[in-house]
Every structure is written in structure tokens, then in C-alpha cells.
PDB file of C-alpha atoms in Angstrom:
ATOM      1  CA  CYS A  15     130.705-105.853 -16.647  1.00 63.00           C
ATOM      2  CA  MET A  16     127.611-104.352 -15.009  1.00 69.00           C
ATOM      3  CA  ILE A  17     125.810-101.056 -15.699  1.00 73.00           C
ATOM      4  CA  ALA A  18     123.977 -99.327 -12.855  1.00 74.00           C
ATOM      5  CA  PRO A  19     122.164 -96.214 -14.173  1.00 76.00           C
ATOM      6  CA  VAL A  20     120.442 -93.768 -11.834  1.00 78.00           C
ATOM      7  CA  VAL A  21     116.739 -93.950 -12.715  1.00 76.00           C
ATOM      8  CA  GLU A  22     115.123 -91.745 -10.048  1.00 79.00           C
ATOM      9  CA  GLN A  23     114.612 -88.056 -10.803  1.00 79.00           C
ATOM     10  CA  ASN A  24     117.029 -85.669  -9.012  1.00 79.00           C
ATOM     11  CA  ALA A  25     118.779 -88.592  -7.293  1.00 77.00           C
ATOM     12  CA  ARG A  26     122.465 -88.076  -6.475  1.00 77.00           C
ATOM     13  CA  GLY A  27     123.267 -91.740  -6.204  1.00 78.00           C
ATOM     14  CA  ARG A  28     121.807 -95.218  -5.974  1.00 80.00           C
ATOM     15  CA  HIS A  29     121.960 -98.491  -4.115  1.00 80.00           C
ATOM     16  CA  VAL A  30     123.894-101.266  -5.858  1.00 79.00           C
ATOM     17  CA  TYR A  31     124.667-104.885  -5.102  1.00 79.00           C
ATOM     18  CA  LEU A  32     128.080-106.064  -6.308  1.00 72.00           C
ATOM     19  CA  PRO A  33     129.602-109.554  -6.196  1.00 70.00           C
ATOM     20  CA  GLU A  34     132.874-109.676  -4.286  1.00 65.00           C
ATOM     21  CA  ASP A  35     134.984-109.916  -7.453  1.00 56.00           C
ATOM     22  CA  MET A  36     133.549-106.741  -9.031  1.00 56.00           C
ATOM     23  CA  LEU A  37     135.874-103.745  -9.046  1.00 54.00           C
ATOM     24  CA  LEU A  38     134.474-100.400  -7.855  1.00 52.00           C
ATOM     25  CA  VAL A  39     136.143 -98.268 -10.499  1.00 53.00           C
ATOM     26  CA  ARG A  40     135.071 -95.696 -13.074  1.00 52.00           C
ATOM     27  CA  PHE A  41     135.105 -97.265 -16.536  1.00 52.00           C
ATOM     28  CA  ARG A  42     136.794 -94.371 -18.330  1.00 50.00           C
ATOM     29  CA  SER A  43     139.041 -92.761 -15.717  1.00 47.00           C
ATOM     30  CA  GLY A  44     140.023 -95.524 -13.315  1.00 46.00           C
ATOM     31  CA  ASP A  45     139.140 -93.336 -10.302  1.00 49.00           C
ATOM     32  CA  ASP A  46     137.389 -94.934  -7.368  1.00 51.00           C
ATOM     33  CA  TYR A  47     133.735 -94.136  -6.738  1.00 51.00           C
ATOM     34  CA  THR A  48     132.669 -92.745  -3.368  1.00 51.00           C
ATOM     35  CA  VAL A  49     130.757 -95.612  -1.780  1.00 54.00           C
ATOM     36  CA  GLN A  50     129.196 -96.334   1.579  1.00 58.00           C
ATOM     37  CA  THR A  51     129.133-100.046   2.351  1.00 59.00           C
ATOM     38  CA  MET A  52     125.827-100.918   3.987  1.00 58.00           C
ATOM     39  CA  GLN A  53     126.351-104.672   4.394  1.00 67.00           C
ATOM     40  CA  LYS A  54     128.206-107.407   2.529  1.00 72.00           C
ATOM     41  CA  GLY A  55     127.765-106.788  -1.190  1.00 73.00           C
ATOM     42  CA  HIS A  56     125.386-103.841  -0.703  1.00 80.00           C
ATOM     43  CA  HIS A  57     126.637-100.291  -1.292  1.00 76.00           C
ATOM     44  CA  TRP A  58     125.371 -96.740  -1.649  1.00 79.00           C
ATOM     45  CA  LEU A  59     127.065 -95.120  -4.629  1.00 76.00           C
ATOM     46  CA  ASP A  60     127.460 -91.346  -5.153  1.00 77.00           C
ATOM     47  CA  VAL A  61     126.993 -90.694  -8.879  1.00 74.00           C
ATOM     48  CA  PRO A  62     127.230 -87.414 -10.852  1.00 69.00           C
ATOM     49  CA  MET A  63     124.066 -86.527 -12.810  1.00 69.00           C
ATOM     50  CA  ASN A  64     125.885 -86.837 -16.152  1.00 71.00           C
ATOM     51  CA  GLU A  65     127.415 -90.268 -15.585  1.00 71.00           C
ATOM     52  CA  VAL A  66     126.280 -93.881 -15.913  1.00 73.00           C
ATOM     53  CA  PRO A  67     128.254 -96.139 -13.520  1.00 70.00           C
ATOM     54  CA  LEU A  68     129.914 -99.147 -15.114  1.00 70.00           C
ATOM     55  CA  PHE A  69     131.633-101.805 -13.033  1.00 69.00           C
ATOM     56  CA  ILE A  70     134.168-104.225 -14.452  1.00 67.00           C
ATOM     57  CA  ARG A  71     135.095-107.612 -13.014  1.00 66.00           C
ATOM     58  CA  ARG A  72     138.576-107.629 -11.488  1.00 63.00           C
ATOM     59  CA  GLY A  73     141.223-108.886 -13.883  1.00 66.00           C
ATOM     60  CA  HIS A  74     139.239-108.431 -17.080  1.00 73.00           C
ATOM     61  CA  VAL A  75     139.630-106.780 -20.477  1.00 80.00           C
ATOM     62  CA  ILE A  76     136.624-105.538 -22.475  1.00 79.00           C
ATOM     63  CA  PRO A  77     136.701-105.574 -26.318  1.00 80.00           C
ATOM     64  CA  LEU A  78     134.820-102.699 -27.963  1.00 75.00           C
ATOM     65  CA  CYS A  79     133.898-101.551 -31.455  1.00 65.00           C
ATOM     66  CA  ARG A  80     132.141 -98.428 -32.680  1.00 57.00           C
ATOM     67  CA  SER A  81     128.417 -98.536 -31.906  1.00 51.00           C
ATOM     68  CA  ALA A  82     125.751 -98.732 -34.617  1.00 43.00           C
ATOM     69  CA  GLU A  83     121.961 -98.924 -34.921  1.00 47.00           C
ATOM     70  CA  TYR A  84     122.068-102.470 -36.316  1.00 45.00           C
ATOM     71  CA  VAL A  85     124.594-105.326 -36.452  1.00 49.00           C
ATOM     72  CA  ASP A  86     125.576-105.049 -40.137  1.00 55.00           C
ATOM     73  CA  ALA A  87     126.569-101.400 -39.596  1.00 49.00           C
ATOM     74  CA  LEU A  88     129.104-102.182 -36.866  1.00 61.00           C
ATOM     75  CA  ASP A  89     132.617-100.972 -37.666  1.00 65.00           C
ATOM     76  CA  THR A  90     134.686-104.102 -37.025  1.00 77.00           C
ATOM     77  CA  THR A  91     137.847-102.768 -38.684  1.00 88.00           C
ATOM     78  CA  LYS A  92     139.067-101.231 -35.409  1.00 90.00           C
ATOM     79  CA  LEU A  93     139.317-103.260 -32.225  1.00 89.00           C
ATOM     80  CA  SER A  94     139.573-101.403 -28.921  1.00 88.00           C
ATOM     81  CA  LEU A  95     140.516-103.168 -25.699  1.00 87.00           C
ATOM     82  CA  VAL A  96     139.924-101.501 -22.329  1.00 82.00           C
ATOM     83  CA  GLY A  97     141.297-102.942 -19.096  1.00 78.00           C
ATOM     84  CA  TRP A  98     143.821-102.752 -16.264  1.00 73.00           C
ATOM     85  CA  LEU A  99     147.537-103.471 -16.553  1.00 72.00           C
ATOM     86  CA  GLU A 100     148.004-103.985 -12.803  1.00 73.00           C
ATOM     87  CA  VAL A 101     146.086-107.286 -12.883  1.00 76.00           C
ATOM     88  CA  GLY A 102     146.798-110.341 -15.022  1.00 82.00           C
ATOM     89  CA  CYS A 103     143.888-111.833 -16.964  1.00 84.00           C
ATOM     90  CA  ALA A 104     142.890-113.749 -20.094  1.00 87.00           C
ATOM     91  CA  ILE A 105     139.842-113.555 -22.373  1.00 88.00           C
ATOM     92  CA  THR A 106     138.920-115.137 -25.714  1.00 93.00           C
ATOM     93  CA  LEU A 107     137.549-113.014 -28.571  1.00 92.00           C
ATOM     94  CA  TYR A 108     135.410-114.884 -31.130  1.00 93.00           C
ATOM     95  CA  GLU A 109     134.871-113.763 -34.748  1.00 92.00           C
ATOM     96  CA  ASP A 110     133.012-115.169 -37.753  1.00 91.00           C
ATOM     97  CA  ASP A 111     131.079-113.702 -40.703  1.00 88.00           C
ATOM     98  CA  GLY A 112     127.901-113.396 -38.603  1.00 84.00           C
ATOM     99  CA  ARG A 113     125.674-114.519 -41.466  1.00 86.00           C
ATOM    100  CA  THR A 114     126.375-118.099 -42.567  1.00 92.00           C
ATOM    101  CA  ASN A 115     127.060-121.485 -40.962  1.00 93.00           C
ATOM    102  CA  ASP A 116     130.615-121.550 -42.303  1.00 93.00           C
ATOM    103  CA  TYR A 117     131.897-121.473 -38.723  1.00 90.00           C
ATOM    104  CA  ARG A 118     130.986-125.187 -38.614  1.00 90.00           C
ATOM    105  CA  LYS A 119     133.634-125.729 -41.293  1.00 90.00           C
ATOM    106  CA  GLY A 120     136.270-123.907 -39.285  1.00 89.00           C
ATOM    107  CA  ALA A 121     135.642-120.414 -40.697  1.00 93.00           C
ATOM    108  CA  TYR A 122     135.965-118.727 -37.335  1.00 95.00           C
ATOM    109  CA  LEU A 123     138.715-117.044 -35.377  1.00 95.00           C
ATOM    110  CA  LYS A 124     139.305-117.373 -31.653  1.00 96.00           C
ATOM    111  CA  THR A 125     141.853-114.922 -30.319  1.00 95.00           C
ATOM    112  CA  LYS A 126     143.091-115.555 -26.801  1.00 95.00           C
ATOM    113  CA  ILE A 127     144.169-112.254 -25.249  1.00 93.00           C
ATOM    114  CA  ALA A 128     146.275-112.736 -22.126  1.00 93.00           C
ATOM    115  CA  VAL A 129     147.750-110.062 -19.869  1.00 91.00           C
ATOM    116  CA  LYS A 130     150.768-110.957 -17.727  1.00 92.00           C
ATOM    117  CA  ALA A 131     151.171-108.058 -15.306  1.00 89.00           C
ATOM    118  CA  GLY A 132     154.494-106.943 -13.873  1.00 88.00           C
ATOM    119  CA  VAL A 133     157.393-104.534 -14.314  1.00 91.00           C
ATOM    120  CA  LYS A 134     157.368-105.745 -17.905  1.00 93.00           C
ATOM    121  CA  THR A 135     153.676-106.249 -18.680  1.00 92.00           C
ATOM    122  CA  VAL A 136     153.058-108.505 -21.690  1.00 95.00           C
ATOM    123  CA  VAL A 137     149.797-108.712 -23.655  1.00 95.00           C
ATOM    124  CA  THR A 138     149.754-111.753 -25.967  1.00 96.00           C
ATOM    125  CA  PHE A 139     147.380-112.433 -28.869  1.00 97.00           C
ATOM    126  CA  THR A 140     147.093-116.108 -29.907  1.00 97.00           C
ATOM    127  CA  ASN A 141     144.847-117.055 -32.848  1.00 96.00           C
ATOM    128  CA  GLU A 142     142.962-120.241 -33.619  1.00 94.00           C
ATOM    129  CA  GLY A 143     140.830-120.798 -36.752  1.00 93.00           C
ATOM    130  CA  SER A 144     140.844-119.996 -40.467  1.00 91.00           C
ATOM    131  CA  TYR A 145     138.552-116.935 -40.573  1.00 93.00           C
ATOM    132  CA  GLU A 146     140.212-113.782 -41.937  1.00 92.00           C
ATOM    133  CA  THR A 147     139.619-111.065 -39.384  1.00 92.00           C
ATOM    134  CA  ALA A 148     138.212-107.707 -40.507  1.00 89.00           C
ATOM    135  CA  VAL A 149     140.207-105.885 -37.816  1.00 92.00           C
ATOM    136  CA  GLU A 150     142.790-103.603 -39.438  1.00 94.00           C
ATOM    137  CA  SER A 151     143.880-101.528 -36.440  1.00 95.00           C
ATOM    138  CA  MET A 152     144.387-102.262 -32.755  1.00 95.00           C
ATOM    139  CA  TYR A 153     143.797 -99.808 -29.921  1.00 94.00           C
ATOM    140  CA  LEU A 154     144.666-100.676 -26.317  1.00 93.00           C
ATOM    141  CA  ASP A 155     143.457 -98.391 -23.521  1.00 88.00           C
ATOM    142  CA  MET A 156     144.997 -99.880 -20.397  1.00 85.00           C
ATOM    143  CA  ILE A 157     144.689 -98.174 -17.026  1.00 77.00           C
ATOM    144  CA  HIS A 158     147.917 -97.955 -15.010  1.00 77.00           C
ATOM    145  CA  ARG A 159     147.596 -95.512 -12.144  1.00 70.00           C
ATOM    146  CA  GLU A 160     151.181 -95.658 -10.875  1.00 75.00           C
ATOM    147  CA  LYS A 161     153.209 -94.120 -13.703  1.00 81.00           C
ATOM    148  CA  SER A 162     153.821 -93.812 -17.430  1.00 89.00           C
ATOM    149  CA  PRO A 163     155.667 -96.642 -19.226  1.00 92.00           C
ATOM    150  CA  PHE A 164     159.357 -96.468 -20.146  1.00 93.00           C
ATOM    151  CA  TYR A 165     158.696 -97.913 -23.617  1.00 96.00           C
ATOM    152  CA  VAL A 166     156.177-100.013 -25.579  1.00 97.00           C
ATOM    153  CA  GLN A 167     157.024-102.709 -28.136  1.00 97.00           C
ATOM    154  CA  VAL A 168     155.044-104.855 -30.572  1.00 98.00           C
ATOM    155  CA  ASP A 169     156.907-108.100 -31.368  1.00 97.00           C
ATOM    156  CA  GLY A 170     160.172-106.510 -30.281  1.00 96.00           C
ATOM    157  CA  LYS A 171     159.752-103.357 -32.370  1.00 97.00           C
ATOM    158  CA  GLU A 172     159.517-100.189 -30.290  1.00 97.00           C
ATOM    159  CA  LEU A 173     156.541 -97.918 -30.949  1.00 98.00           C
ATOM    160  CA  PRO A 174     157.010 -94.127 -31.062  1.00 97.00           C
ATOM    161  CA  HIS A 175     156.069 -92.233 -27.908  1.00 97.00           C
ATOM    162  CA  PHE A 176     153.873 -89.136 -28.287  1.00 97.00           C
ATOM    163  CA  LEU A 177     153.724 -86.435 -25.617  1.00 94.00           C
ATOM    164  CA  HIS A 178     150.855 -84.585 -27.315  1.00 94.00           C
ATOM    165  CA  ARG A 179     147.428 -86.182 -27.701  1.00 92.00           C
ATOM    166  CA  ARG A 180     146.718 -84.647 -31.120  1.00 94.00           C
ATOM    167  CA  LYS A 181     149.922 -86.027 -32.655  1.00 96.00           C
ATOM    168  CA  PHE A 182     149.136 -89.455 -31.220  1.00 96.00           C
ATOM    169  CA  GLU A 183     145.660 -89.388 -32.772  1.00 93.00           C
ATOM    170  CA  GLU A 184     147.105 -88.445 -36.167  1.00 95.00           C
ATOM    171  CA  ALA A 185     149.707 -91.238 -36.153  1.00 96.00           C
ATOM    172  CA  GLU A 186     149.145 -94.746 -37.502  1.00 96.00           C
ATOM    173  CA  SER A 187     150.968 -96.330 -34.579  1.00 97.00           C
ATOM    174  CA  GLY A 188     152.493 -95.274 -31.273  1.00 98.00           C
ATOM    175  CA  TRP A 189     151.640 -94.792 -27.624  1.00 97.00           C
ATOM    176  CA  TYR A 190     150.535 -91.997 -25.311  1.00 96.00           C
ATOM    177  CA  TYR A 191     150.082 -91.826 -21.541  1.00 94.00           C
ATOM    178  CA  SER A 192     147.081 -89.823 -20.373  1.00 88.00           C
ATOM    179  CA  GLN A 193     147.758 -88.184 -17.010  1.00 85.00           C
ATOM    180  CA  ARG A 194     144.050 -87.354 -16.679  1.00 78.00           C
ATOM    181  CA  LEU A 195     142.797 -90.884 -17.306  1.00 75.00           C
ATOM    182  CA  LYS A 196     145.885 -92.600 -15.865  1.00 79.00           C
ATOM    183  CA  SER A 197     145.958 -94.946 -18.840  1.00 84.00           C
ATOM    184  CA  VAL A 198     148.446 -96.150 -21.440  1.00 92.00           C
ATOM    185  CA  GLN A 199     146.929 -95.754 -24.900  1.00 94.00           C
ATOM    186  CA  ILE A 200     148.534 -97.860 -27.621  1.00 96.00           C
ATOM    187  CA  LYS A 201     147.680 -98.236 -31.295  1.00 97.00           C
ATOM    188  CA  TYR A 202     149.199-100.137 -34.205  1.00 97.00           C
ATOM    189  CA  PRO A 203     148.138-101.914 -37.434  1.00 97.00           C
ATOM    190  CA  ASN A 204     146.810-105.404 -36.754  1.00 96.00           C
ATOM    191  CA  PRO A 205     149.552-107.940 -37.670  1.00 96.00           C
ATOM    192  CA  LYS A 206     146.794-110.546 -38.242  1.00 95.00           C
ATOM    193  CA  LYS A 207     148.949-113.205 -36.624  1.00 96.00           C
ATOM    194  CA  ASN A 208     150.074-114.256 -33.179  1.00 97.00           C
ATOM    195  CA  HIS A 209     151.898-111.352 -31.561  1.00 97.00           C
ATOM    196  CA  GLU A 210     152.686-109.692 -28.260  1.00 97.00           C
ATOM    197  CA  VAL A 211     152.712-106.173 -26.875  1.00 97.00           C
ATOM    198  CA  LEU A 212     155.336-105.392 -24.236  1.00 97.00           C
ATOM    199  CA  VAL A 213     154.758-102.428 -21.906  1.00 95.00           C
ATOM    200  CA  SER A 214     157.826-101.683 -19.778  1.00 95.00           C
ATOM    201  CA  PHE A 215     157.518 -99.954 -16.406  1.00 90.00           C
ATOM    202  CA  GLU A 216     161.194-100.433 -15.592  1.00 86.00           C
ATOM    203  CA  GLN A 217     163.098 -97.766 -13.714  1.00 77.00           C
ATOM    204  CA  PHE A 218     165.433 -95.782 -15.934  1.00 64.00           C
ATOM    205  CA  ASP A 219     168.373 -93.502 -15.201  1.00 55.00           C
ATOM    206  CA  LEU A 220     168.013 -90.036 -16.734  1.00 53.00           C
ATOM    207  CA  ILE A 221     171.695 -89.259 -16.017  1.00 48.00           C
ATOM    208  CA  GLY A 222     172.756 -92.428 -17.814  1.00 44.00           C
ATOM    209  CA  MET A 223     170.646 -91.436 -20.815  1.00 45.00           C
TER     210      MET A 223
END
């Protein structure tokens, strides 16, 4: 990803250069920025005063954890993944204890996270290594601008659907579709093994239900 803060006083935008495979999209909402293309790769970007533009490479998922002032204070018990469900992609997340050389003895964990986009979008988690992850809960924030899912499953087990944000936040697991952010928000306890998340965007018949 690339951050492009506005650094000039009272400026209402800035010039940016973006590689062709960078996606001009707001990090949190998925809305397009207003841009004026000057020449290949060069753009003028209109930016609100209270916002720092963040661009994400097309077909990519970003892992996040709660920020801290120093590394040992990072909260690694909750893993958040932010990305786009319309585009397939794959990344590898690496974990070890961060202090010793035990990773040389195999005490590490590589988790391949792959998104297969489609009517039934599948996110797979495949682990390699002997390190015991500290992640206890998973949180997926996946932008899908077209519509809300029909259902969400983790390893074939359907997660509860919440229509109210507060009830979703209080629950241990479930999913919620934010109309404002146009994103599917999914959370569940980390199985700590290979698993998959299925997000269905199939058409369904309300009369048949």
C-alpha cells in the first residue's frame, strides 16, 4: 500500500504518482477519489482536510493489528484483514516469537491467505510451521460494493447474520454488512488450523423462503 498525506498548509489536494496496478480507492470506505489524470501515472487528487489518502495494490489484502508505541505492546490476539472481495488474490502472513532465533528450528507459522472471487467467494487459510499463533479472533473487513451476501460460512458452519451494528460488535462470531462502507464484516474465533470462509452472493427467492 502507499500513503500520500497532504503536507502543504491549506491545500485541498496533492499531486501523486501511482503505478498502473495501484487502485484509486479510499482505504476505509471503498469510494473512488476524485482525480484528474495529468499524464500516465501522474494524478491530481482532491483530498478532504481530515483525511490521509491510502492506496492499495489491486487484488491485495492487508493484515492489521491494534497499534502500539513499541513492538512488545502490539495486540496480536486479534487479526484484522482488510481487502476487496471482487478481486482474487493471495498473500502470506508470517509469525514467530519476535525475540529468539527459534524460527531457524521451525518455530514459525506461515499462513497463506487466498481469496477466490465469484458468486461464492472463498477465503482459504493454509498454515505451514510449528509456531503456536497468538491470534485468538479473526476479523475480516472485505469491501463488496454490489450487494450484501446471502450467507457466510466458516468450514461449512453458517455464521449468524446481524442487522444492527451494536449487536454484531457484542457477539463472539457473526457477520454484518455495512451499507455506508459497502463492506462485509465477519468475525469468528480463530480455529488455529487450515480453514475456509465462504461468502455467498447467490441470488435467492424471497417468495420461496
